[in-house]
Coordinates of C-alpha atoms in Angstrom, one line a residue:
Chain A
M3 CA 118.3 131.0 72.7
S4 CA 115.6 130.2 70.2
A5 CA 116.3 129.5 66.5
E6 CA 116.2 132.0 63.7
N7 CA 113.2 134.4 63.4
N8 CA 111.7 133.0 66.5
L9 CA 111.4 136.0 68.8
V10 CA 109.9 136.0 72.3
L11 CA 108.5 139.2 73.9
A12 CA 108.0 139.0 77.7
V13 CA 105.4 141.3 79.2
P14 CA 104.4 141.8 82.8
K15 CA 101.0 140.9 84.2
G16 CA 98.6 143.4 85.7
R17 CA 98.5 147.2 85.7
I18 CA 101.3 147.8 83.2
L19 CA 99.9 145.4 80.7
D20 CA 96.6 147.4 80.5
Q21 CA 98.7 150.5 79.5
L22 CA 101.0 148.4 77.2
R23 CA 98.2 146.8 75.1
P24 CA 97.4 150.0 73.1
L25 CA 101.1 150.4 72.4
M26 CA 101.4 146.8 71.2
D27 CA 98.4 147.3 68.9
K28 CA 100.0 150.5 67.4
A29 CA 103.3 148.7 66.9
G30 CA 101.4 146.1 65.0
I31 CA 101.5 143.2 67.5
H32 CA 98.1 141.6 67.8
P33 CA 98.2 138.6 70.2
E34 CA 95.8 135.7 69.9
P35 CA 92.4 136.2 71.7
A36 CA 93.3 134.1 74.7
F37 CA 95.9 136.8 75.7
D38 CA 93.2 139.2 76.7
D39 CA 91.2 136.6 78.5
P40 CA 92.1 137.0 82.2
K41 CA 90.8 133.5 82.9
A42 CA 93.0 131.8 80.3
R43 CA 95.6 129.5 81.9
Q44 CA 97.8 129.7 78.9
L45 CA 101.3 131.3 79.5
Q46 CA 102.6 131.6 76.0
F47 CA 100.7 133.3 73.2
G48 CA 101.0 133.5 69.4
T49 CA 100.7 136.8 67.5
N50 CA 99.8 138.0 64.1
V51 CA 103.5 138.5 63.4
P52 CA 105.1 135.3 62.1
G53 CA 107.7 133.9 64.5
L54 CA 106.9 136.3 67.3
S55 CA 105.3 135.0 70.5
I56 CA 104.5 136.6 73.8
V57 CA 105.0 135.3 77.4
R58 CA 103.2 136.8 80.3
V59 CA 105.2 136.7 83.6
R60 CA 105.7 138.6 86.8
S61 CA 107.4 142.0 86.3
F62 CA 110.6 140.9 88.1
D63 CA 110.7 137.7 85.9
V64 CA 110.6 139.7 82.7
A65 CA 114.1 141.0 83.4
T66 CA 115.3 137.5 84.3
F67 CA 113.9 136.0 81.1
V68 CA 115.5 138.7 79.0
A69 CA 118.8 138.7 80.8
F70 CA 119.2 134.9 80.2
G71 CA 118.1 135.2 76.6
A72 CA 115.0 133.0 77.1
A73 CA 113.0 136.0 75.8
H74 CA 114.6 138.4 73.3
M75 CA 112.6 141.5 74.3
G76 CA 110.5 142.5 77.2
V77 CA 108.8 145.3 79.0
A78 CA 110.0 146.2 82.5
G79 CA 110.0 149.2 84.8
N80 CA 113.3 150.8 85.6
D81 CA 112.6 149.8 89.3
V82 CA 113.2 146.2 88.2
L83 CA 116.2 147.1 86.0
M84 CA 117.8 149.1 88.9
E85 CA 117.3 146.2 91.3
F86 CA 119.0 143.6 89.1
D87 CA 121.3 145.7 86.9
Y88 CA 122.0 142.8 84.6
P89 CA 124.8 143.7 82.1
E90 CA 123.0 141.6 79.5
I91 CA 120.0 143.9 79.3
Y92 CA 119.7 147.1 77.2
A93 CA 116.8 149.5 77.8
P94 CA 116.6 151.5 74.6
V95 CA 113.0 152.8 74.7
D96 CA 111.2 154.7 77.4
L97 CA 107.6 153.6 76.8
N98 CA 106.2 156.5 78.8
I99 CA 103.8 154.3 80.7
G100 CA 103.6 152.9 84.2
H101 CA 104.6 156.3 85.7
C102 CA 105.4 156.2 89.4
R103 CA 108.3 156.7 91.7
I104 CA 110.3 154.6 94.2
S105 CA 110.4 156.3 97.6
V106 CA 111.2 156.0 101.2
A107 CA 108.2 156.3 103.6
E108 CA 107.7 156.2 107.3
P109 CA 104.9 156.7 109.8
T110 CA 103.6 160.3 109.9
A111 CA 104.2 160.6 113.6
L112 CA 107.8 159.5 113.3
S113 CA 108.5 161.9 110.4
Q114 CA 107.8 164.9 112.6
E115 CA 110.7 164.3 115.0
D116 CA 113.0 162.5 112.6
D117 CA 116.1 164.0 111.0
P118 CA 117.2 161.8 108.1
R119 CA 120.6 163.6 108.1
Q120 CA 121.5 161.9 111.3
W121 CA 120.8 158.3 110.3
S122 CA 123.7 155.9 110.4
H123 CA 121.7 152.7 110.2
V124 CA 118.1 152.1 109.1
R125 CA 116.0 149.0 108.9
V126 CA 113.7 149.0 105.9
A127 CA 111.0 146.6 104.5
T128 CA 111.2 146.5 100.8
K129 CA 110.8 144.5 97.6
Y130 CA 113.9 146.3 96.3
P131 CA 116.8 145.4 98.7
E132 CA 119.5 146.2 96.2
V133 CA 118.1 149.6 95.2
T134 CA 117.6 150.4 98.9
R135 CA 121.1 149.4 100.0
K136 CA 122.7 151.4 97.1
H137 CA 120.6 154.5 97.8
F138 CA 121.4 154.6 101.5
A139 CA 125.0 153.6 101.0
A140 CA 125.5 156.6 98.7
R141 CA 124.4 158.7 101.6
G142 CA 126.7 156.9 104.1
V143 CA 123.8 155.1 105.8
Q144 CA 123.9 151.4 106.3
A145 CA 120.5 149.8 105.4
E146 CA 119.3 146.5 106.8
C147 CA 116.7 145.3 104.4
I148 CA 113.8 143.0 105.1
K149 CA 112.6 141.5 101.9
L150 CA 108.9 141.5 101.4
N151 CA 107.0 140.6 98.3
G152 CA 103.9 142.8 98.8
A153 CA 101.9 144.8 101.3
M154 CA 105.0 146.8 102.4
E155 CA 102.7 149.4 104.0
L156 CA 101.7 146.9 106.7
A157 CA 105.3 146.5 108.0
P158 CA 105.5 149.8 110.0
K159 CA 102.0 149.3 111.4
M160 CA 102.8 145.8 112.6
G161 CA 106.1 146.8 114.1
L162 CA 108.3 144.9 111.6
C163 CA 110.3 148.0 111.0
R164 CA 109.7 151.7 110.8
R165 CA 110.6 152.6 107.3
I166 CA 109.7 151.1 103.9
V167 CA 110.9 151.6 100.3
D168 CA 108.2 151.0 97.8
L169 CA 106.6 152.2 94.6
V170 CA 104.3 155.2 95.0
S171 CA 102.0 156.5 92.3
T172 CA 99.3 158.6 93.9
G173 CA 100.3 158.2 97.6
T174 CA 96.8 157.1 98.6
T175 CA 97.8 153.7 99.9
L176 CA 100.6 155.3 102.0
K177 CA 98.1 157.9 103.4
E178 CA 95.5 155.2 104.3
N179 CA 98.2 153.4 106.3
G180 CA 99.4 156.5 108.2
L181 CA 102.6 156.7 106.2
V182 CA 104.3 159.7 104.6
E183 CA 106.8 159.8 101.7
I184 CA 110.0 161.4 103.0
E185 CA 112.5 160.8 100.1
E186 CA 112.2 160.0 96.4
I187 CA 114.8 157.5 95.1
A188 CA 114.0 157.6 91.4
Q189 CA 111.3 158.3 88.9
I190 CA 109.9 155.1 87.3
T191 CA 108.6 154.4 83.8
S192 CA 108.3 151.2 81.8
R193 CA 111.0 150.5 79.3
L194 CA 111.3 148.3 76.2
I195 CA 114.2 146.0 77.1
V196 CA 116.2 143.7 74.8
N197 CA 118.8 141.0 75.3
R198 CA 122.3 142.0 74.5
T199 CA 123.2 138.9 72.4
A200 CA 119.9 139.1 70.5
L201 CA 120.5 142.7 69.6
K202 CA 124.0 142.0 68.4
T203 CA 123.3 138.9 66.4
Q204 CA 119.9 139.9 65.0
P205 CA 120.4 143.7 64.7
D206 CA 117.8 144.1 61.9
E207 CA 114.9 142.2 63.5
I208 CA 115.4 143.5 67.1
G209 CA 116.5 147.0 65.8
G210 CA 113.3 147.1 63.7
W211 CA 111.1 146.5 66.8
I212 CA 113.0 149.1 68.8
E213 CA 112.4 151.7 66.0
K214 CA 108.7 150.7 65.8
F215 CA 108.1 151.1 69.5
Q216 CA 110.1 154.4 69.5
E217 CA 107.8 155.7 66.7
V218 CA 104.7 154.7 68.6
V219 CA 105.9 156.5 71.7
N220 CA 106.9 159.6 69.7
A221 CA 103.4 159.6 68.0
G222 CA 101.6 159.1 71.4
Chain B
M20 CA 128.1 104.8 99.5
N21 CA 126.7 107.7 101.5
S22 CA 130.1 109.1 102.4
G23 CA 131.2 108.8 98.7
V24 CA 128.3 110.9 97.6
K25 CA 129.1 113.5 100.3
K26 CA 132.6 113.7 99.1
S27 CA 131.5 114.4 95.6
L28 CA 130.3 117.9 96.5
L29 CA 132.5 120.5 94.9
P30 CA 132.8 124.2 95.7
Q31 CA 130.4 126.4 93.8
G32 CA 131.3 127.1 90.2
L33 CA 133.7 124.1 89.9
R34 CA 133.0 120.8 88.2
D35 CA 134.2 117.5 87.1
L36 CA 134.3 117.0 83.3
L37 CA 133.3 113.5 82.5
P38 CA 133.3 111.4 79.3
P39 CA 132.4 112.5 76.6
E40 CA 132.6 116.2 77.6
A41 CA 136.2 116.0 78.8
I42 CA 137.5 114.8 75.5
H43 CA 135.2 117.2 73.6
E44 CA 136.7 120.1 75.5
A45 CA 140.2 118.9 74.9
S46 CA 139.7 118.4 71.1
V47 CA 138.0 121.8 70.8
M48 CA 141.0 123.4 72.6
D49 CA 143.4 121.5 70.3
G50 CA 141.5 122.7 67.2
L51 CA 141.8 126.3 68.3
L52 CA 145.5 126.1 69.2
E53 CA 146.2 124.4 65.9
A54 CA 144.4 127.2 64.0
F55 CA 146.4 129.9 65.9
S56 CA 149.6 128.0 65.2
I57 CA 149.2 127.7 61.4
H58 CA 148.7 131.4 61.3
G59 CA 152.3 131.9 62.5
Y60 CA 151.5 132.5 66.2
E61 CA 153.7 130.7 68.7
R62 CA 152.7 129.1 71.9
V63 CA 153.7 130.4 75.4
E64 CA 152.9 128.7 78.7
P65 CA 152.9 131.0 81.7
P66 CA 152.6 129.5 85.2
L67 CA 149.3 129.1 87.1
V68 CA 150.4 131.4 89.9
E69 CA 152.4 134.5 89.9
F70 CA 153.4 137.3 92.3
E71 CA 150.4 139.5 92.8
E72 CA 152.1 142.8 91.9
N73 CA 153.2 141.5 88.5
L74 CA 150.0 139.7 87.7
L75 CA 147.8 142.7 88.4
D76 CA 150.0 145.3 86.9
G77 CA 148.9 147.5 83.9
A78 CA 146.1 145.9 81.9
G79 CA 145.9 143.1 84.6
E80 CA 144.6 145.6 87.1
A81 CA 141.1 145.0 85.8
M82 CA 141.3 141.4 87.1
A83 CA 142.2 142.4 90.6
P84 CA 138.7 141.9 92.0
H85 CA 138.4 138.5 90.3
T86 CA 141.8 137.1 91.4
F87 CA 142.3 134.4 94.2
R88 CA 145.3 135.3 96.4
L89 CA 147.6 133.1 98.4
M90 CA 150.7 133.6 100.5
D91 CA 153.9 132.2 99.2
P92 CA 155.5 130.5 102.2
V93 CA 158.9 130.6 100.5
S94 CA 159.2 134.3 99.6
Q95 CA 156.6 135.5 102.1
R96 CA 155.0 137.5 99.2
M97 CA 151.4 137.5 98.0
M98 CA 150.7 135.5 94.9
G99 CA 147.7 135.5 92.7
V100 CA 146.1 132.7 90.7
R101 CA 145.6 133.9 87.2
A102 CA 142.1 135.0 86.3
D103 CA 143.0 135.9 82.8
M104 CA 146.1 134.9 80.8
T105 CA 146.4 138.0 78.6
P106 CA 148.4 140.1 81.2
Q107 CA 150.8 137.1 81.6
V108 CA 151.4 136.9 77.9
A109 CA 151.9 140.6 77.7
R110 CA 154.4 140.4 80.5
I111 CA 156.3 137.7 78.7
A112 CA 156.3 139.6 75.4
T113 CA 157.6 142.8 77.0
S114 CA 160.2 141.3 79.3
R115 CA 161.8 137.9 78.3
L116 CA 160.8 138.3 74.7
A117 CA 161.5 142.1 74.6
A118 CA 164.4 141.6 72.2
M119 CA 162.4 139.4 69.7
E120 CA 161.5 141.0 66.4
R121 CA 158.1 142.8 66.2
P122 CA 155.4 142.2 65.4
L123 CA 155.4 139.3 67.9
R124 CA 152.6 136.7 67.5
L125 CA 151.9 134.6 70.6
F126 CA 149.1 132.3 71.6
Y127 CA 148.1 130.4 74.8
G128 CA 145.6 128.0 76.1
G129 CA 144.9 127.1 79.7
Q130 CA 142.7 127.2 82.8
V131 CA 141.9 130.3 84.7
L132 CA 140.2 130.7 88.1
R133 CA 137.9 133.5 89.3
V134 CA 136.8 134.4 92.7
K135 CA 133.2 134.6 91.7
G136 CA 131.1 133.5 88.8
S137 CA 128.6 135.9 87.2
Q138 CA 125.0 135.1 86.8
L139 CA 125.4 134.2 83.1
R140 CA 128.8 132.6 83.6
P141 CA 128.6 130.7 86.9
E142 CA 131.8 128.7 86.3
R143 CA 134.7 129.9 88.4
Q144 CA 137.2 127.7 86.5
V145 CA 137.2 128.2 82.8
A146 CA 139.6 127.2 80.0
Q147 CA 140.7 130.1 78.0
A148 CA 142.5 130.2 74.6
G149 CA 143.7 133.3 72.7
V150 CA 146.3 135.2 70.8
E151 CA 148.3 138.4 71.3
L152 CA 149.7 140.4 68.5
I153 CA 152.3 142.7 70.0
G154 CA 154.1 145.7 68.4
A155 CA 151.7 146.4 65.6
D156 CA 149.4 149.3 65.7
S157 CA 147.7 149.2 62.3
P158 CA 144.2 148.5 61.1
E159 CA 145.6 145.4 59.4
A160 CA 146.6 144.0 62.8
D161 CA 143.1 144.6 64.1
A162 CA 141.6 142.9 61.1
E163 CA 144.1 140.0 61.4
V164 CA 143.1 139.0 64.9
I165 CA 139.4 139.3 64.2
A166 CA 139.7 137.2 61.1
L167 CA 141.8 134.7 63.0
A168 CA 139.2 134.3 65.7
Y169 CA 136.6 133.8 63.0
E170 CA 138.6 131.2 61.1
A171 CA 139.5 129.2 64.2
L172 CA 135.9 129.0 65.3
Q173 CA 134.7 128.3 61.8
T174 CA 137.1 125.4 61.5
L175 CA 135.5 123.9 64.5
G176 CA 132.1 124.1 62.8
V177 CA 130.6 127.1 64.6
E178 CA 127.9 128.7 62.5
N179 CA 126.1 132.0 62.8
L180 CA 129.1 133.8 64.1
S181 CA 129.0 137.5 64.4
V182 CA 131.5 140.1 65.7
D183 CA 130.5 143.3 67.3
I184 CA 133.2 146.0 67.0
S185 CA 133.3 148.8 69.6
L186 CA 135.4 151.9 70.0
P187 CA 135.7 152.3 73.8
T188 CA 137.9 155.3 73.5
I189 CA 135.5 157.3 71.4
V190 CA 133.2 158.1 74.4
R191 CA 136.2 159.2 76.5
A192 CA 137.4 161.4 73.7
I193 CA 134.0 163.1 73.3
C194 CA 133.6 163.6 77.1
D195 CA 137.0 165.2 77.3
D196 CA 136.2 167.4 74.3
L197 CA 133.0 168.6 75.9
G198 CA 134.8 169.2 79.2
L199 CA 132.4 167.1 81.3
D200 CA 133.2 166.7 84.9
R201 CA 133.4 163.3 86.7
D202 CA 129.8 163.1 87.7
A203 CA 128.5 164.0 84.3
K204 CA 130.8 161.4 82.7
E205 CA 129.5 158.8 85.0
D206 CA 125.9 159.6 84.1
V207 CA 126.7 159.4 80.4
R208 CA 128.5 156.1 80.9
S209 CA 125.7 154.6 82.9
A210 CA 123.0 155.6 80.4
L211 CA 125.1 154.4 77.4
D212 CA 125.8 151.1 79.1
R213 CA 122.1 150.5 79.3
K214 CA 121.4 152.0 75.9
D215 CA 119.0 154.3 77.7
A216 CA 118.2 156.7 74.9
A217 CA 115.6 158.5 77.1
A218 CA 118.2 159.4 79.8
I219 CA 120.7 160.6 77.1
A220 CA 118.0 162.7 75.5
A221 CA 117.2 164.3 78.8
M222 CA 120.8 165.5 79.3
A223 CA 121.8 169.1 79.0
G224 CA 123.4 170.9 76.1
P225 CA 125.5 169.2 73.3
V226 CA 125.7 165.9 75.3
A227 CA 122.2 164.8 74.2
G228 CA 122.9 165.5 70.5
I229 CA 126.2 163.8 70.1
F230 CA 125.7 160.8 72.3
G231 CA 122.1 160.3 71.0
G232 CA 123.7 160.2 67.6
L233 CA 126.3 157.7 68.7
L234 CA 123.6 155.4 70.2
Q235 CA 121.8 155.5 66.8
A236 CA 125.0 154.6 65.0
S237 CA 124.9 150.9 65.9
G238 CA 123.8 147.7 64.2
L239 CA 125.1 146.2 60.9
A240 CA 128.4 147.7 60.0
D241 CA 127.4 149.5 56.8
K242 CA 124.5 151.2 58.4
A243 CA 126.4 152.1 61.5
I244 CA 129.3 153.6 59.6
A245 CA 127.0 155.6 57.4
A246 CA 125.5 157.1 60.6
L247 CA 128.9 157.7 62.2
N248 CA 130.0 159.6 59.1
E249 CA 127.0 162.0 59.7
L250 CA 128.3 162.9 63.1
T251 CA 130.8 165.7 63.8
L252 CA 133.4 164.1 66.0
P253 CA 136.4 165.5 67.8
E254 CA 139.8 164.7 66.2
A255 CA 140.7 161.7 68.4
A256 CA 137.2 160.1 68.0
A257 CA 137.3 160.8 64.2
A258 CA 140.6 158.9 64.0
E259 CA 139.0 155.9 65.7
R260 CA 136.1 156.0 63.2
D261 CA 138.5 156.1 60.3
R262 CA 140.3 153.1 61.7
L263 CA 137.0 151.3 62.1
I264 CA 136.1 151.9 58.5
L265 CA 139.4 150.4 57.3
V266 CA 139.1 147.4 59.6
V267 CA 135.5 146.7 58.4
E268 CA 136.7 147.0 54.8
R269 CA 139.5 144.5 55.3
L270 CA 137.2 142.1 57.1
S271 CA 134.8 142.0 54.2
D272 CA 137.7 140.4 52.2
M273 CA 139.4 138.4 55.0
A274 CA 136.4 137.0 56.8
L275 CA 133.7 136.1 54.2
G276 CA 130.4 135.2 55.8
L277 CA 131.2 136.9 59.2
M278 CA 128.4 139.2 60.3
V279 CA 130.0 142.5 61.4
T280 CA 128.1 144.8 63.7
V281 CA 129.3 148.0 65.2
D282 CA 128.4 149.5 68.6
P283 CA 130.6 152.6 69.2
V284 CA 129.4 153.0 72.8
E285 CA 129.8 149.5 74.2
H286 CA 132.1 149.8 77.2
R287 CA 131.5 147.2 79.9
G288 CA 134.5 145.0 80.2
F289 CA 136.5 147.3 77.9
E290 CA 137.7 149.7 80.6
Y291 CA 141.3 149.0 80.0
Q292 CA 141.1 148.8 76.2
T293 CA 142.9 151.6 74.4
G294 CA 141.3 151.3 71.0
L295 CA 139.3 149.2 68.6
S296 CA 137.8 146.3 70.5
F297 CA 135.4 143.5 69.7
T298 CA 133.1 140.8 71.1
L299 CA 132.3 137.5 69.4
F300 CA 128.8 136.1 69.5
D301 CA 127.0 133.1 68.2
R302 CA 123.3 133.6 67.6
D303 CA 122.3 130.4 69.3
V304 CA 124.5 130.8 72.4
R305 CA 123.7 133.0 75.3
G306 CA 126.5 135.2 76.3
E307 CA 129.7 135.9 74.4
L308 CA 132.2 133.4 72.9
G309 CA 135.2 135.7 73.5
R310 CA 136.4 139.3 73.3
G311 CA 139.5 141.3 72.5
G312 CA 140.9 144.5 71.4
R313 CA 143.7 147.0 71.7
Y314 CA 145.7 147.6 74.8
L315 CA 149.2 148.8 75.9
A316 CA 151.5 146.0 76.9
G317 CA 154.2 146.3 79.5
A318 CA 156.0 149.3 81.1
A319 CA 157.0 150.5 77.6
D320 CA 153.3 150.8 76.6
E321 CA 153.8 148.8 73.5
A322 CA 150.8 148.7 71.1
A323 CA 149.1 145.4 71.2
T324 CA 145.9 143.6 70.3
G325 CA 144.5 140.1 70.8
F326 CA 141.6 138.2 71.9
S327 CA 140.5 135.5 74.4
L328 CA 137.9 132.8 73.8
Y329 CA 136.1 131.2 76.8
M330 CA 135.7 127.5 76.5
D331 CA 132.4 127.3 78.4
T332 CA 130.5 129.3 75.7
V333 CA 132.6 128.1 72.8
L334 CA 131.8 124.5 73.8
R335 CA 128.1 125.3 73.6
A336 CA 128.6 126.7 70.0
V337 CA 130.7 123.9 68.7
P338 CA 128.7 120.9 67.3
K339 CA 129.6 117.6 69.0
R340 CA 131.6 115.6 66.6
E341 CA 130.6 112.0 65.7
R342 CA 132.9 110.1 68.0
R343 CA 134.9 107.1 66.7
S344 CA 133.3 103.7 67.4
R345 CA 134.5 101.4 70.1
L346 CA 135.5 97.9 69.1
Y347 CA 135.6 95.1 71.8
L348 CA 138.5 92.8 71.5
P349 CA 137.8 89.5 73.3
H350 CA 140.5 88.2 75.6
G351 CA 143.5 86.7 73.7
T352 CA 143.1 88.7 70.5
D353 CA 146.3 88.8 68.6
L354 CA 148.3 92.0 69.4
D355 CA 149.1 92.7 65.7
I356 CA 145.4 92.5 64.8
A357 CA 144.6 94.9 67.6
R358 CA 147.2 97.3 66.4
R359 CA 145.9 97.0 62.8
E360 CA 142.4 97.9 63.9
R361 CA 143.5 100.9 65.9
T362 CA 145.4 102.2 62.8
A363 CA 142.2 101.6 60.8
G364 CA 140.5 104.2 63.1
W365 CA 138.8 102.0 65.8
I366 CA 139.0 102.7 69.5
T367 CA 139.7 99.3 70.9
V368 CA 138.6 97.9 74.3
S369 CA 140.3 94.7 75.3
G370 CA 138.7 92.0 77.4
L371 CA 140.8 91.3 80.5
A372 CA 139.4 87.8 80.9
P373 CA 137.7 85.2 78.6
E374 CA 133.9 85.8 78.3
K375 CA 131.3 83.3 77.1
D376 CA 129.0 85.9 75.7
V377 CA 131.2 88.5 74.0
L378 CA 128.2 90.4 72.6
T379 CA 126.7 91.1 76.0
E380 CA 130.2 91.9 77.4
A381 CA 130.8 94.3 74.5
A382 CA 127.5 96.1 75.1
R383 CA 128.2 96.3 78.8
L384 CA 131.5 98.1 78.0
R385 CA 129.7 100.5 75.6
C386 CA 131.3 99.0 72.5
S387 CA 129.3 99.2 69.2
H388 CA 131.2 96.4 67.6
V389 CA 133.0 93.1 68.4
L390 CA 136.0 91.5 66.7
T391 CA 135.1 87.8 66.1
L392 CA 136.7 85.1 64.0
D393 CA 134.3 86.1 61.2
G394 CA 135.5 89.6 61.3
I395 CA 133.9 92.7 62.9
V396 CA 130.3 92.3 64.0
A397 CA 127.9 95.0 65.1
V398 CA 126.5 94.7 68.6
E399 CA 122.7 94.6 68.4
K400 CA 121.1 97.5 70.2
E401 CA 118.6 96.3 72.7

């Protein structure tokens, strides 16, 4: 873990970051200009706040960085938090951004003759094997998961498996690939997450940021 | 050579401790045990392996999923390798030492083995040291063990220590008071474990108000206690809060410089704790140094408290001490002189055969100095 007053905030790349930027501005975190330059190769960025720096990583890695204390705070969707369920992560603030849901989908044709109540075993392509297994296990269904890192919608089309578990926001991608959402597993939003040891040993600094982000969310 | 390397592969989570780490671990362990001992605690040494039903009884039940089992060919009964020494010490205190005067102060230090490491603590074999204070149910006893953990670690040079005090029974008491059913309790637990304020706020009725308030009542002790005092708590929970206030007050005298934080809802790993519990942290070390708290010992449910420190994290927090210098004694050095130098504080390494170039030989054997006819000479660093 870094030395005193040297806090690291881990943020995810991509879609969530666009929604997160205004919140960061309102919370008073202004990163150096290179942060907003998509061409920049830099990975770690300074900010206007002394001792606070930002790293930009993949959304799954945000949770890992924070769990191991490499970053003290981060922003991650509860899809990622549900998948890993690290005991070292606290998720104190719902940032009310990145709204979507994690759902089970299958080809439209199949859904017309399928009765999910009769399943005993399913094969599912997903980025979230843990969430998927837990969800189906709770219903008494054994799930065999095929881990993919993207383009889940392709899997049923190509005959890899018939069902997928993936994030859905508008449902357009599913529709375009001839899939239909049959079950929602959970609603997803992005959370401010903090490392357990960091919160316990630097309660004022980390607690201050939690309050600040909570205020920004309440005001928004 | 190849076969030698292949043989060096160890099962996951197990490792060889080499110089200088091995001696470092031993000296840190000695330092802790000495600190426990001079506070009037007495050492007990339970065996590595016990019958499963005794080992996993009562508070030991929590360790059941972490315990290695083996069959005893002699008695044909299942045995467990200890994954935690606390239940063993509690067993000793309430059986063989049942007749000893209370409060009984015991300490222990030894290796424990776990079926699986966790992501943050991949080691499966860890050294553990700790104390148990049995037969005392007062805030003074709670404060004593926390202050002892602090002093023991401080003696070893650990800086930036903090203790996080939790009240694992308070959430149970409030849940019972509100008459929540099992599913509702689980939802509350799961949200509190993640400090998910949004999920708590979304819950129905009085749940959101009181648990939302509890979540806010954490952080530095003064601030947290002020917030706790604002809450209307059921009787059992209020009693825990009053105990917390007394313990924090005592700690401000007994453990000067220890940062005390409070987190009333912390619960993970405290499932079997029956009252005020705590976790020790070092700001610069990932993960906790140790934890402890109230539990009921033995069949008689005797009030007890104590703590365990885990050597893997403690070692990361303890600064490496400057090791004593090694002195090379050329072959044929007088035995009395050798003895004198060791008394003077040197580690001596004797040459087993005469050497022409003693300086090179000394350097080869990692000695910083050589004893020559002109006295002790430093080996030049290349």
